């Protein structure tokens, strides 16, 4: 109970001041999946850090490695995944190479995760109460009654009506939005330092999406948890993020504060992504698209991985990997592009045409 | 819940009706005059006519059926032609034997089948998995009578460890009873264990990859709890259902196995009755085991319902 009592509960709902305490530091993380004889590179030199009370959005399209990144932090990778190098530190403690028992002690306690599919992420055979109390008692020395009480408190904080009764219900008796609230309540039950939310709203309809994002933000304000938000939705980034890292084909290609990224995107891929958001004031017949498709892991170009689709690409882009370098005039904005800074403020399509 | 049971019972009724029709028509299809058979050496037409009257043999067939059905519903399944005993009491005599054999076989099947299925699903692709699959496949494909004979030859004849055949009531001597029952139970149990193992394995493999198992791991639960509580609980639903149906099959008498080990259960009762043309007994046993089978189906539905909270909504 001791840690729970220390949770700063903000009366005003104002954001707890982001101290400089670094909760998560991922350094040069590379990993691959074993397939037959070779190892296909999935992540290549992924680095980012996340401070307490902040939200970092990891954004990118399907298959860019954002979910794999989150699963490797939690130690939940599939058996055929192989860490090729790098480091993941949670509150200064190295997670890679940690033995299973130690990792289990951290999961659900210091770090917790909410998944994309609320419909299937809860066990259909057990009540909400069973599953929440189990999560609490796994890490805390509480008796069944106390744990139950705490579960009810968490459900109330997740704005679940009739929390007491919900404990006796099975997942199928709840809507998708309610189940995701339960997942969030369960993930935050042990007051984790890090909450990973892997596309938490993708499976929900739009009105529910906004409520869930608002809930995560509010609980974050109360607890000072660092949130790693995995999403492909730039709307979610704008709504929830403090910082953002854009991933493409297993690399981080641009990092910035959310304001910087939307104001002044540097990487051609980021620019392409932003211009493919439909605008209410535009009268475009068709949305701009980025031509081509993400290269498959076994035919990655040796240089910049976006070079096969980039309208600005030249020889060097195809052959040499661009480092993630600071954008002039900003300490928080970095981009991995030989062509940056791109001063061409042209619409993406005009350039591509 | 109650509505569910009532609905299932109502569905079972037509099946039960069909079984009674088939069992009843059995005696109509038989060659020869049952009155003559009953009369035995007696050839006096008056006696034969009296027998016809007594057994309603002069009535139209639907009336005969009604008489038979009403008697059956009152627990009167007729009299064995061979030893003049009521069929009902023959069945009641044999039931504990078959029941014990079925329970023992089922226990063996559950323990071996679920454990092997669990191991081979968790260690999929390993030597354990391969070994369990070979054993399961042999269990399914080796015929019971062959395995029974081999066990008798090896364990009873060559090594003399267990008696080859016979039966002692557990009320007389439990140790002796188990000595005699263990081999037939193993023979029946291993065959079902193979099926159980395959079912457990495939249900576990899909459960292991379910999202809720990932959630359970993300909570920090130990791998043992994740597997034995979260995955197995869901994987067991189809296994339990299948096990109940297999149990129904065991209760209807393991004809060959009981024959091989000369165990006086249903299997032996029905084989003896067929060979002796003791049709009343055949009818009675078929009706009884058919009913048991339907009840087991009902139980399987019920268990599925109880184990599956989604159905209880």
XYZ file of C-alpha atoms in Angstrom:
666
model
C 0.000 0.000 0.000
C 2.924 2.320 0.694
C 3.563 3.206 -2.919
C -0.054 3.859 -3.608
C -0.175 6.455 -0.869
C 2.613 8.387 -2.539
C 0.686 8.842 -5.780
C 0.323 12.586 -6.262
C -3.341 13.120 -6.949
C -3.816 16.366 -8.780
C -6.964 18.120 -7.727
C -6.932 20.497 -10.636
C -6.140 17.911 -13.228
C -3.222 20.024 -14.355
C -0.271 18.152 -15.744
C 2.256 17.165 -13.118
C 5.364 19.144 -13.908
C 7.562 17.010 -16.143
C 10.678 16.480 -14.087
C 13.814 15.442 -15.846
C 13.771 11.935 -14.394
C 14.402 9.574 -17.307
C 12.122 6.547 -16.977
C 12.924 4.773 -20.195
C 16.036 4.938 -22.301
C 16.277 2.818 -25.426
C 19.717 2.902 -26.993
C 20.648 1.698 -30.426
C 18.223 -1.219 -30.205
C 18.458 -3.675 -33.096
C 16.562 -6.882 -33.434
C 15.609 -9.411 -36.053
C 13.352 -12.380 -36.604
C 14.869 -15.733 -37.369
C 13.468 -17.173 -40.569
C 14.891 -20.515 -41.691
C 18.602 -19.788 -41.765
C 18.846 -16.013 -41.883
C 17.838 -13.310 -39.427
C 15.635 -10.627 -40.955
C 16.353 -7.182 -39.591
C 13.253 -5.654 -38.027
C 14.648 -2.867 -35.840
C 17.850 -1.046 -36.680
C 19.446 1.287 -34.172
C 16.308 2.520 -32.461
C 17.039 5.090 -29.738
C 14.765 7.288 -27.679
C 14.189 8.342 -24.137
C 11.148 9.133 -22.109
C 10.925 11.192 -18.929
C 8.456 10.821 -16.093
C 5.120 12.482 -16.703
C 5.762 12.816 -20.445
C 4.082 11.133 -23.390
C 6.168 9.950 -26.291
C 4.286 8.900 -29.400
C 5.892 6.270 -31.559
C 4.259 6.750 -34.907
C 4.521 4.909 -38.189
C 2.616 2.652 -40.525
C 1.882 -1.050 -39.956
C 4.998 -3.175 -39.912
C 7.422 -0.311 -39.212
C 8.448 -1.947 -35.935
C 6.645 0.191 -33.390
C 4.775 -2.698 -31.761
C 7.906 -4.840 -31.799
C 9.715 -2.024 -30.004
C 7.068 -1.952 -27.285
C 7.033 -5.739 -26.928
C 10.811 -5.837 -26.614
C 10.603 -3.347 -23.732
C 8.077 -5.599 -21.990
C 10.070 -8.716 -22.832
C 7.051 -10.192 -24.609
C 8.658 -10.863 -27.980
C 7.908 -14.050 -29.886
C 10.405 -16.901 -29.558
C 11.903 -16.329 -32.984
C 12.880 -12.736 -32.219
C 16.558 -12.109 -31.575
C 18.038 -9.000 -29.988
C 21.023 -8.062 -32.125
C 22.303 -5.238 -29.992
C 21.552 -2.150 -27.962
C 20.121 -1.486 -24.571
C 16.780 -0.852 -22.904
C 16.931 0.792 -19.503
C 13.935 1.214 -17.240
C 14.695 3.696 -14.488
C 18.368 3.041 -15.086
C 18.066 -0.721 -14.965
C 19.050 -2.749 -18.014
C 16.159 -4.934 -19.215
C 17.871 -6.822 -22.018
C 19.347 -10.077 -20.806
C 17.391 -9.909 -17.573
C 16.384 -13.355 -16.376
C 12.728 -14.308 -16.671
C 11.865 -14.135 -13.002
C 13.238 -10.602 -12.629
C 11.431 -9.486 -15.752
C 8.171 -10.922 -14.420
C 8.604 -8.862 -11.270
C 8.865 -5.678 -13.338
C 6.010 -6.422 -15.712
C 2.703 -5.173 -14.431
C 4.511 -3.370 -11.624
C 7.125 -0.870 -12.824
C 5.950 -1.133 -16.419
C 2.530 -2.013 -17.744
C 0.916 -2.309 -21.130
C -2.468 -1.731 -22.729
C -3.080 -3.522 -25.989
C -4.840 -2.772 -29.216
C -7.639 -5.323 -28.987
C -9.817 -4.782 -25.916
C -12.234 -7.424 -27.197
C -9.717 -10.265 -26.911
C -7.197 -8.983 -24.390
C -9.194 -10.003 -21.334
C -9.559 -13.672 -20.497
C -13.156 -14.698 -21.354
C -13.214 -17.374 -18.659
C -12.620 -15.127 -15.635
C -14.491 -12.184 -14.168
C -13.111 -8.661 -14.332
C -12.556 -8.868 -10.578
C -10.555 -12.102 -10.821
C -8.294 -10.628 -13.428
C -7.754 -7.297 -11.704
C -7.217 -8.748 -8.248
C -4.781 -11.225 -9.715
C -2.793 -8.379 -11.277
C -2.713 -6.482 -7.997
C -1.836 -9.409 -5.741
C 0.841 -10.579 -8.140
C 2.955 -7.600 -7.078
C 1.554 -6.521 -3.750
C 1.177 -8.228 -0.475
C -2.522 -7.487 -0.040
C -5.259 -9.788 1.184
C -8.186 -10.544 -1.109
C -10.467 -7.905 0.418
C -7.911 -5.110 0.229
C -7.014 -6.048 -3.328
C -10.687 -6.038 -4.236
C -11.084 -2.613 -2.702
C -8.139 -1.347 -4.684
C -9.587 -2.860 -7.877
C -12.844 -0.987 -7.268
C -10.904 2.256 -6.704
C -9.055 1.753 -9.973
C -12.287 1.073 -11.876
C -13.797 4.229 -10.409
C -10.730 6.223 -11.450
C -11.121 4.764 -14.935
C -14.654 6.228 -14.878
C -16.377 2.872 -15.045
C -19.942 3.186 -13.788
C -21.160 0.700 -11.163
C -17.588 -0.395 -10.526
C -18.517 -2.713 -7.675
C -20.866 -4.765 -9.852
C -18.460 -4.821 -12.775
C -16.037 -6.874 -10.743
C -18.409 -9.816 -10.877
C -19.014 -9.525 -14.606
C -17.280 -11.336 -17.409
C -15.522 -9.495 -20.227
C -18.232 -10.385 -22.751
C -20.751 -8.431 -20.685
C -18.825 -5.189 -21.329
C -18.555 -3.048 -24.439
C -15.229 -2.556 -26.202
C -14.727 0.882 -24.675
C -15.494 -0.424 -21.189
C -13.099 -3.310 -21.652
C -10.351 -0.905 -22.652
C -11.080 1.117 -19.517
C -10.718 -2.082 -17.511
C -7.407 -2.796 -19.250
C -6.193 0.707 -18.397
C -7.377 0.410 -14.795
C -5.623 -2.945 -14.531
C -2.408 -1.645 -16.109
C -2.264 1.325 -13.744
C -3.315 -0.659 -10.673
C 0.250 -1.065 -9.423
C 1.209 2.534 -10.196
C 3.756 1.792 -12.947
C 6.495 4.237 -13.889
C 5.942 3.407 -17.529
C 2.683 2.751 -19.345
C 2.936 1.429 -22.874
C -0.267 1.915 -24.854
C -0.101 -0.013 -28.120
C -2.738 1.498 -30.417
C -5.201 1.634 -27.508
C -7.966 3.240 -29.534
C -7.567 1.673 -32.970
C -10.254 -0.949 -32.405
C -12.747 1.512 -30.928
C -15.164 3.868 -32.613
C -14.336 7.536 -32.827
C -16.335 8.951 -29.934
C -14.993 6.262 -27.612
C -11.457 6.899 -28.895
C -11.495 10.465 -27.637
C -12.781 9.350 -24.232
C -10.087 6.719 -23.852
C -7.307 9.140 -24.812
C -8.698 11.679 -22.374
C -8.764 9.009 -19.664
C -5.130 8.040 -20.235
C -4.123 11.704 -20.176
C -6.013 12.392 -16.974
C -4.658 9.350 -15.160
C -1.196 10.307 -16.323
C -1.656 13.741 -14.769
C -2.658 12.106 -11.497
C 0.156 9.610 -11.338
C 3.055 11.121 -13.240
C 3.442 7.939 -15.264
C 5.495 8.134 -18.413
C 3.413 7.026 -21.398
C 4.764 5.443 -24.534
C 1.925 5.768 -27.018
C 2.193 3.543 -30.060
C -0.004 4.735 -32.889
C -0.337 5.102 -36.627
C -2.797 7.935 -36.159
C -1.387 11.458 -36.324
C -4.601 12.695 -34.754
C -3.754 10.686 -31.636
C -0.256 12.169 -31.693
C -1.604 15.718 -31.818
C -4.061 15.002 -29.050
C -1.897 13.123 -26.567
C 1.779 13.543 -27.324
C 4.472 15.730 -25.821
C 7.148 14.271 -28.041
C 6.991 12.144 -31.108
C 9.292 9.694 -32.849
C 8.474 8.743 -36.427
C 9.463 5.233 -37.425
C 9.952 3.937 -40.908
C 10.960 0.357 -41.766
C 12.538 -0.344 -38.380
C 14.372 2.949 -37.892
C 13.497 6.190 -36.203
C 13.727 8.782 -38.940
C 12.555 11.874 -37.109
C 12.198 12.926 -33.488
C 10.670 16.161 -32.297
C 8.262 17.753 -29.916
C 4.729 17.421 -31.227
C 4.510 21.138 -31.999
C 7.762 21.091 -33.935
C 6.778 18.054 -35.919
C 3.465 19.456 -37.047
C 4.915 22.931 -37.643
C 8.081 22.054 -39.399
C 8.382 18.419 -40.489
C 11.833 17.687 -41.884
C 11.870 14.163 -43.212
C 10.228 13.609 -46.620
C 8.360 10.643 -45.145
C 6.977 12.757 -42.284
C 5.966 15.434 -44.740
C 4.241 12.774 -46.818
C 2.413 11.443 -43.767
C 1.243 14.900 -42.707
C 0.012 15.836 -46.161
C -2.048 12.659 -46.366
C -4.254 13.785 -43.484
C -7.582 14.887 -44.941
C -8.291 18.568 -44.274
C -11.712 19.994 -43.721
C -10.920 23.266 -45.505
C -9.343 21.715 -48.592
C -11.300 20.659 -51.626
C -8.979 17.987 -52.884
C -10.529 15.308 -55.033
C -7.975 12.743 -53.937
C -5.723 12.563 -50.906
C -2.014 12.807 -51.637
C -0.322 9.437 -51.211
C 3.291 8.396 -50.826
C 4.023 6.339 -53.949
C 5.331 2.788 -53.603
C 5.367 0.478 -50.607
C 7.597 -0.199 -47.619
C 10.463 -2.473 -48.687
C 10.284 -5.969 -47.213
C 12.928 -6.887 -44.590
C 14.924 -9.007 -47.019
C 15.247 -6.304 -49.661
C 16.080 -3.220 -47.619
C 18.187 -0.641 -49.442
C 21.638 -0.311 -47.927
C 21.285 3.446 -47.426
C 18.221 5.374 -46.268
C 15.325 2.940 -46.061
C 12.933 5.532 -47.477
C 15.153 6.177 -50.500
C 13.155 3.796 -52.711
C 10.088 6.020 -52.338
C 11.640 9.435 -51.761
C 11.270 12.086 -54.480
C 14.515 13.773 -53.351
C 16.677 10.664 -53.188
C 20.058 10.590 -54.945
C 23.053 8.234 -55.029
C 24.175 8.955 -51.487
C 20.680 8.329 -50.080
C 20.640 4.883 -51.687
C 24.058 3.892 -50.383
C 24.727 5.570 -47.042
C 22.618 5.464 -43.916
C 21.803 9.028 -42.816
C 22.475 9.610 -39.092
C 19.807 11.059 -36.831
C 21.107 14.634 -36.585
C 19.827 17.720 -34.807
C 17.881 20.178 -36.831
C 19.470 23.620 -36.658
C 17.918 25.837 -34.025
C 16.327 23.106 -31.934
C 17.659 20.776 -29.277
C 14.655 18.504 -29.406
C 14.243 18.111 -33.139
C 16.326 15.548 -34.987
C 16.012 14.010 -38.418
C 17.750 11.232 -40.321
C 17.904 12.609 -43.839
C 20.780 13.634 -46.114
C 18.536 16.232 -47.728
C 17.499 18.005 -44.543
C 16.800 20.811 -43.999
C 14.287 20.664 -46.748
C 13.450 24.205 -47.578
C 11.113 23.189 -50.325
C 7.769 23.982 -48.747
C 6.021 22.346 -51.633
C 3.030 20.134 -51.528
C 4.260 16.588 -51.578
C 2.526 15.641 -54.769
C 3.862 18.492 -56.808
C 7.362 17.389 -55.928
C 6.690 13.791 -56.662
C 5.067 14.500 -59.995
C -29.848 -21.906 -16.801
C -33.055 -23.814 -16.109
C -34.399 -22.763 -19.496
C -31.268 -24.086 -21.133
C -31.664 -27.500 -19.481
C -35.343 -27.707 -20.347
C -34.616 -26.786 -23.969
C -31.924 -29.439 -24.213
C -34.201 -32.048 -22.650
C -36.925 -31.241 -25.160
C -34.452 -31.712 -27.991
C -33.374 -35.046 -26.500
C -36.928 -36.393 -26.390
C -37.396 -37.047 -30.136
C -34.048 -38.877 -30.224
C -35.112 -41.020 -27.312
C -38.422 -41.737 -29.066
C -36.568 -42.869 -32.192
C -34.399 -45.191 -30.129
C -37.447 -46.834 -28.539
C -39.012 -47.286 -31.992
C -35.884 -48.942 -33.337
C -35.431 -51.145 -30.312
C -39.062 -52.204 -30.467
C -39.005 -52.986 -34.181
C -36.045 -55.237 -33.523
C -38.382 -57.923 -32.238
C -40.714 -57.556 -35.208
C -37.853 -58.104 -37.623
C -36.848 -61.352 -35.994
C -37.683 -64.581 -37.780
C -39.957 -66.991 -35.946
C -42.895 -66.643 -33.625
C -41.985 -65.291 -30.198
C -44.925 -67.159 -28.685
C -43.501 -70.457 -29.949
C -40.086 -69.543 -28.652
C -41.546 -68.691 -25.257
C -43.553 -71.882 -25.135
C -40.440 -73.966 -25.535
C -41.277 -77.667 -25.651
C -44.973 -76.962 -25.056
C -46.972 -77.397 -28.238
C -50.494 -77.173 -26.874
C -52.332 -74.513 -29.003
C -54.252 -73.381 -25.950
C -51.063 -72.669 -24.049
C -49.585 -70.846 -27.031
C -52.777 -68.805 -27.367
C -52.583 -67.991 -23.661
C -49.023 -66.804 -24.121
C -50.120 -64.626 -27.047
C -52.782 -63.070 -24.859
C -50.408 -62.581 -21.960
C -47.795 -60.796 -24.073
C -50.356 -58.830 -26.165
C -49.094 -60.547 -29.307
C -52.546 -60.486 -30.894
C -52.861 -56.702 -30.617
C -52.070 -54.349 -33.496
C -48.405 -53.382 -33.589
C -48.865 -49.756 -32.341
C -50.747 -51.111 -29.333
C -47.981 -53.622 -28.729
C -45.498 -50.778 -28.886
C -47.545 -48.780 -26.393
C -47.648 -51.720 -23.993
C -43.907 -52.238 -24.342
C -43.126 -48.537 -23.914
C -45.317 -48.176 -20.839
C -43.657 -51.215 -19.288
C -40.192 -49.881 -20.175
C -41.030 -46.536 -18.605
C -41.925 -48.416 -15.447
C -38.548 -50.090 -15.492
C -39.859 -53.393 -16.877
C -37.723 -54.335 -19.864
C -39.019 -57.885 -20.110
C -37.576 -61.207 -19.072
C -34.401 -62.815 -20.326
C -35.380 -65.798 -22.477
C -32.305 -67.636 -21.355
C -32.284 -67.530 -17.604
C -35.739 -66.085 -16.891
C -34.312 -63.137 -14.992
C -35.813 -59.667 -15.433
C -33.687 -57.704 -17.917
C -33.715 -54.696 -15.606
C -32.033 -56.612 -12.824
C -29.427 -57.992 -15.244
C -28.615 -54.424 -16.247
C -28.518 -53.228 -12.649
C -26.125 -56.096 -11.874
C -23.711 -55.232 -14.670
C -23.869 -51.468 -14.343
C -21.373 -51.085 -11.446
C -18.810 -53.197 -13.308
C -18.972 -51.148 -16.478
C -19.190 -47.934 -14.490
C -16.033 -48.745 -12.556
C -14.176 -49.708 -15.714
C -15.326 -46.521 -17.439
C -14.291 -44.301 -14.536
C -10.859 -45.924 -14.249
C -10.294 -45.711 -17.997
C -11.401 -42.082 -18.023
C -9.084 -41.158 -15.161
C -6.160 -42.728 -17.005
C -7.172 -40.955 -20.221
C -7.552 -37.573 -18.519
C -4.267 -37.694 -16.650
C -2.198 -38.969 -19.577
C -4.074 -37.094 -22.308
C -4.160 -33.657 -20.724
C -0.626 -33.814 -19.368
C 0.798 -35.007 -22.692
C -1.245 -32.462 -24.649
C -0.105 -29.671 -22.366
C 3.569 -30.574 -22.638
C 3.501 -31.024 -26.383
C 1.691 -27.711 -26.912
C 4.062 -25.744 -24.688
C 7.133 -27.462 -26.146
C 5.748 -27.485 -29.664
C 8.225 -28.783 -32.217
C 10.525 -30.272 -29.579
C 11.381 -33.903 -28.935
C 8.727 -33.935 -26.196
C 6.103 -32.903 -28.707
C 7.258 -35.517 -31.196
C 7.296 -38.243 -28.563
C 3.839 -37.358 -27.249
C 2.464 -37.368 -30.790
C 3.919 -40.785 -31.546
C 2.442 -42.177 -28.339
C -0.928 -40.530 -29.033
C -1.041 -41.824 -32.577
C -0.223 -45.347 -31.382
C -2.881 -45.047 -28.704
C -5.442 -44.132 -31.333
C -4.399 -46.622 -33.989
C -3.548 -49.755 -32.000
C -6.738 -51.833 -31.736
C -7.913 -52.398 -28.165
C -8.233 -56.160 -28.475
C -4.665 -56.467 -29.769
C -3.232 -54.321 -26.999
C -5.321 -56.295 -24.503
C -4.027 -59.633 -25.741
C -0.449 -58.355 -25.795
C -0.736 -57.091 -22.226
C -2.148 -60.417 -21.102
C 0.629 -62.328 -22.866
C 3.359 -60.137 -21.450
C 2.202 -59.088 -18.015
C 0.059 -62.053 -17.023
C 1.454 -65.015 -18.908
C 5.166 -64.239 -19.112
C 5.740 -62.192 -15.978
C 2.751 -63.314 -13.968
C 2.282 -59.907 -12.375
C -1.462 -59.517 -12.835
C -4.343 -61.931 -13.343
C -5.260 -62.378 -16.999
C -8.996 -62.223 -16.602
C -11.939 -62.375 -14.253
C -13.668 -60.035 -11.913
C -13.900 -59.494 -8.179
C -16.272 -56.989 -6.692
C -14.494 -54.087 -4.994
C -16.793 -54.750 -2.023
C -15.173 -58.160 -1.568
C -11.591 -57.115 -2.120
C -10.580 -53.743 -3.458
C -6.991 -54.797 -4.066
C -8.026 -57.836 -6.092
C -10.595 -55.784 -7.933
C -8.001 -53.230 -8.968
C -5.553 -55.940 -9.996
C -8.135 -57.266 -12.399
C -9.406 -53.934 -13.640
C -6.130 -52.147 -14.192
C -5.188 -53.797 -17.487
C -8.546 -53.346 -19.234
C -8.699 -49.777 -17.881
C -5.265 -49.070 -19.337
C -6.289 -50.563 -22.686
C -9.423 -48.420 -22.868
C -7.775 -45.389 -21.295
C -4.773 -45.160 -23.599
C -6.980 -45.197 -26.681
C -8.976 -42.241 -25.339
C -5.823 -40.567 -23.986
C -4.569 -40.317 -27.562
C -7.685 -38.451 -28.677
C -7.580 -36.312 -25.516
C -3.949 -35.458 -26.100
C -4.611 -34.319 -29.663
C -7.545 -32.175 -28.554
C -5.675 -30.672 -25.598
C -2.668 -29.950 -27.776
C -4.542 -28.088 -30.495
C -6.735 -26.177 -28.026
C -3.668 -25.211 -25.992
C -1.722 -24.091 -29.038
C -4.460 -21.682 -30.026
C -4.888 -20.532 -26.415
C -1.159 -19.863 -26.041
C -1.321 -17.374 -28.889
C -4.448 -15.653 -27.621
C -4.299 -11.986 -26.687
C -5.421 -12.682 -23.133
C -2.373 -14.875 -22.580
C -0.195 -11.954 -23.627
C -2.129 -9.771 -21.178
C -1.544 -12.330 -18.428
C 2.186 -12.256 -19.140
C 2.148 -8.442 -19.222
C 0.690 -8.498 -15.719
C 3.862 -10.189 -14.561
C 2.319 -13.575 -13.770
C 4.715 -16.479 -13.756
C 4.756 -18.669 -16.849
C 3.286 -21.543 -14.839
C 0.242 -19.474 -13.834
C -0.116 -18.096 -17.358
C -0.173 -21.588 -18.827
C -2.036 -23.590 -16.189
C -4.589 -20.935 -15.299
C -5.140 -18.625 -18.237
C -4.408 -20.840 -21.223
C -5.470 -24.242 -19.911
C -8.749 -22.973 -18.485
C -9.879 -21.992 -21.963
C -8.290 -24.947 -23.719
C -10.111 -27.376 -21.428
C -13.570 -26.369 -22.639
C -13.539 -28.531 -25.798
C -11.547 -31.257 -24.039
C -14.081 -31.652 -21.246
C -16.936 -31.762 -23.738
C -15.186 -34.419 -25.756
C -14.286 -36.375 -22.631
C -17.922 -36.495 -21.565
C -18.949 -37.951 -24.918
C -16.139 -40.508 -24.685
C -17.366 -41.419 -21.218
C -20.822 -42.059 -22.659
C -19.229 -44.379 -25.159
C -17.379 -46.224 -22.402
C -20.606 -46.643 -20.445
C -22.319 -48.294 -23.362
C -19.871 -51.124 -22.820
C -16.454 -51.812 -24.188
C -17.510 -54.920 -26.058
C -14.146 -56.193 -27.263
C -12.117 -55.246 -24.219
C -14.585 -56.802 -21.804
C -14.598 -59.909 -23.965
C -10.804 -60.160 -23.992
C -10.528 -59.791 -20.228
C -13.795 -61.674 -19.517
C -15.151 -58.843 -17.437
C -18.858 -59.269 -16.744
C -19.957 -55.770 -17.812
C -22.363 -54.446 -20.424
C -20.105 -55.432 -23.273
C -20.103 -59.042 -22.218
C -23.820 -58.967 -21.428
C -24.703 -57.817 -24.921
C -22.324 -60.195 -26.688
C -23.662 -63.158 -24.723
C -27.221 -62.031 -25.399
C -26.602 -61.793 -29.147
C -24.998 -65.221 -29.299
C -27.857 -66.738 -27.286
C -30.537 -64.893 -29.271
C -31.700 -63.431 -25.981
C -33.532 -60.592 -27.688
C -35.177 -59.099 -24.638
C -31.731 -58.535 -23.144
C -30.388 -57.056 -26.386
C -33.383 -54.707 -26.500
C -33.001 -53.709 -22.894
C -29.278 -53.051 -23.065
C -29.563 -51.092 -26.322
C -32.354 -48.970 -24.895
C -30.438 -48.365 -21.699
C -27.103 -47.480 -23.302
C -28.851 -45.302 -25.880
C -30.471 -43.370 -23.065
C -27.156 -43.079 -21.217
C -25.526 -41.787 -24.370
C -28.176 -39.104 -24.787
C -27.777 -38.130 -21.145
C -24.019 -37.834 -21.598
C -24.589 -35.590 -24.607
C -26.829 -33.494 -22.437
C -24.168 -33.389 -19.743
C -21.553 -32.380 -22.310
C -23.767 -29.485 -23.410
C -24.294 -28.515 -19.822
C -20.579 -28.579 -18.998
C -19.812 -26.555 -22.098
C -22.376 -24.067 -20.944
C -20.960 -23.913 -17.424
C -17.339 -23.620 -18.530
C -18.099 -20.956 -21.081
C -19.246 -17.736 -19.425
C -20.113 -16.223 -22.806
C -23.014 -18.669 -23.173
C -24.391 -17.749 -19.781
C -25.160 -14.175 -20.746
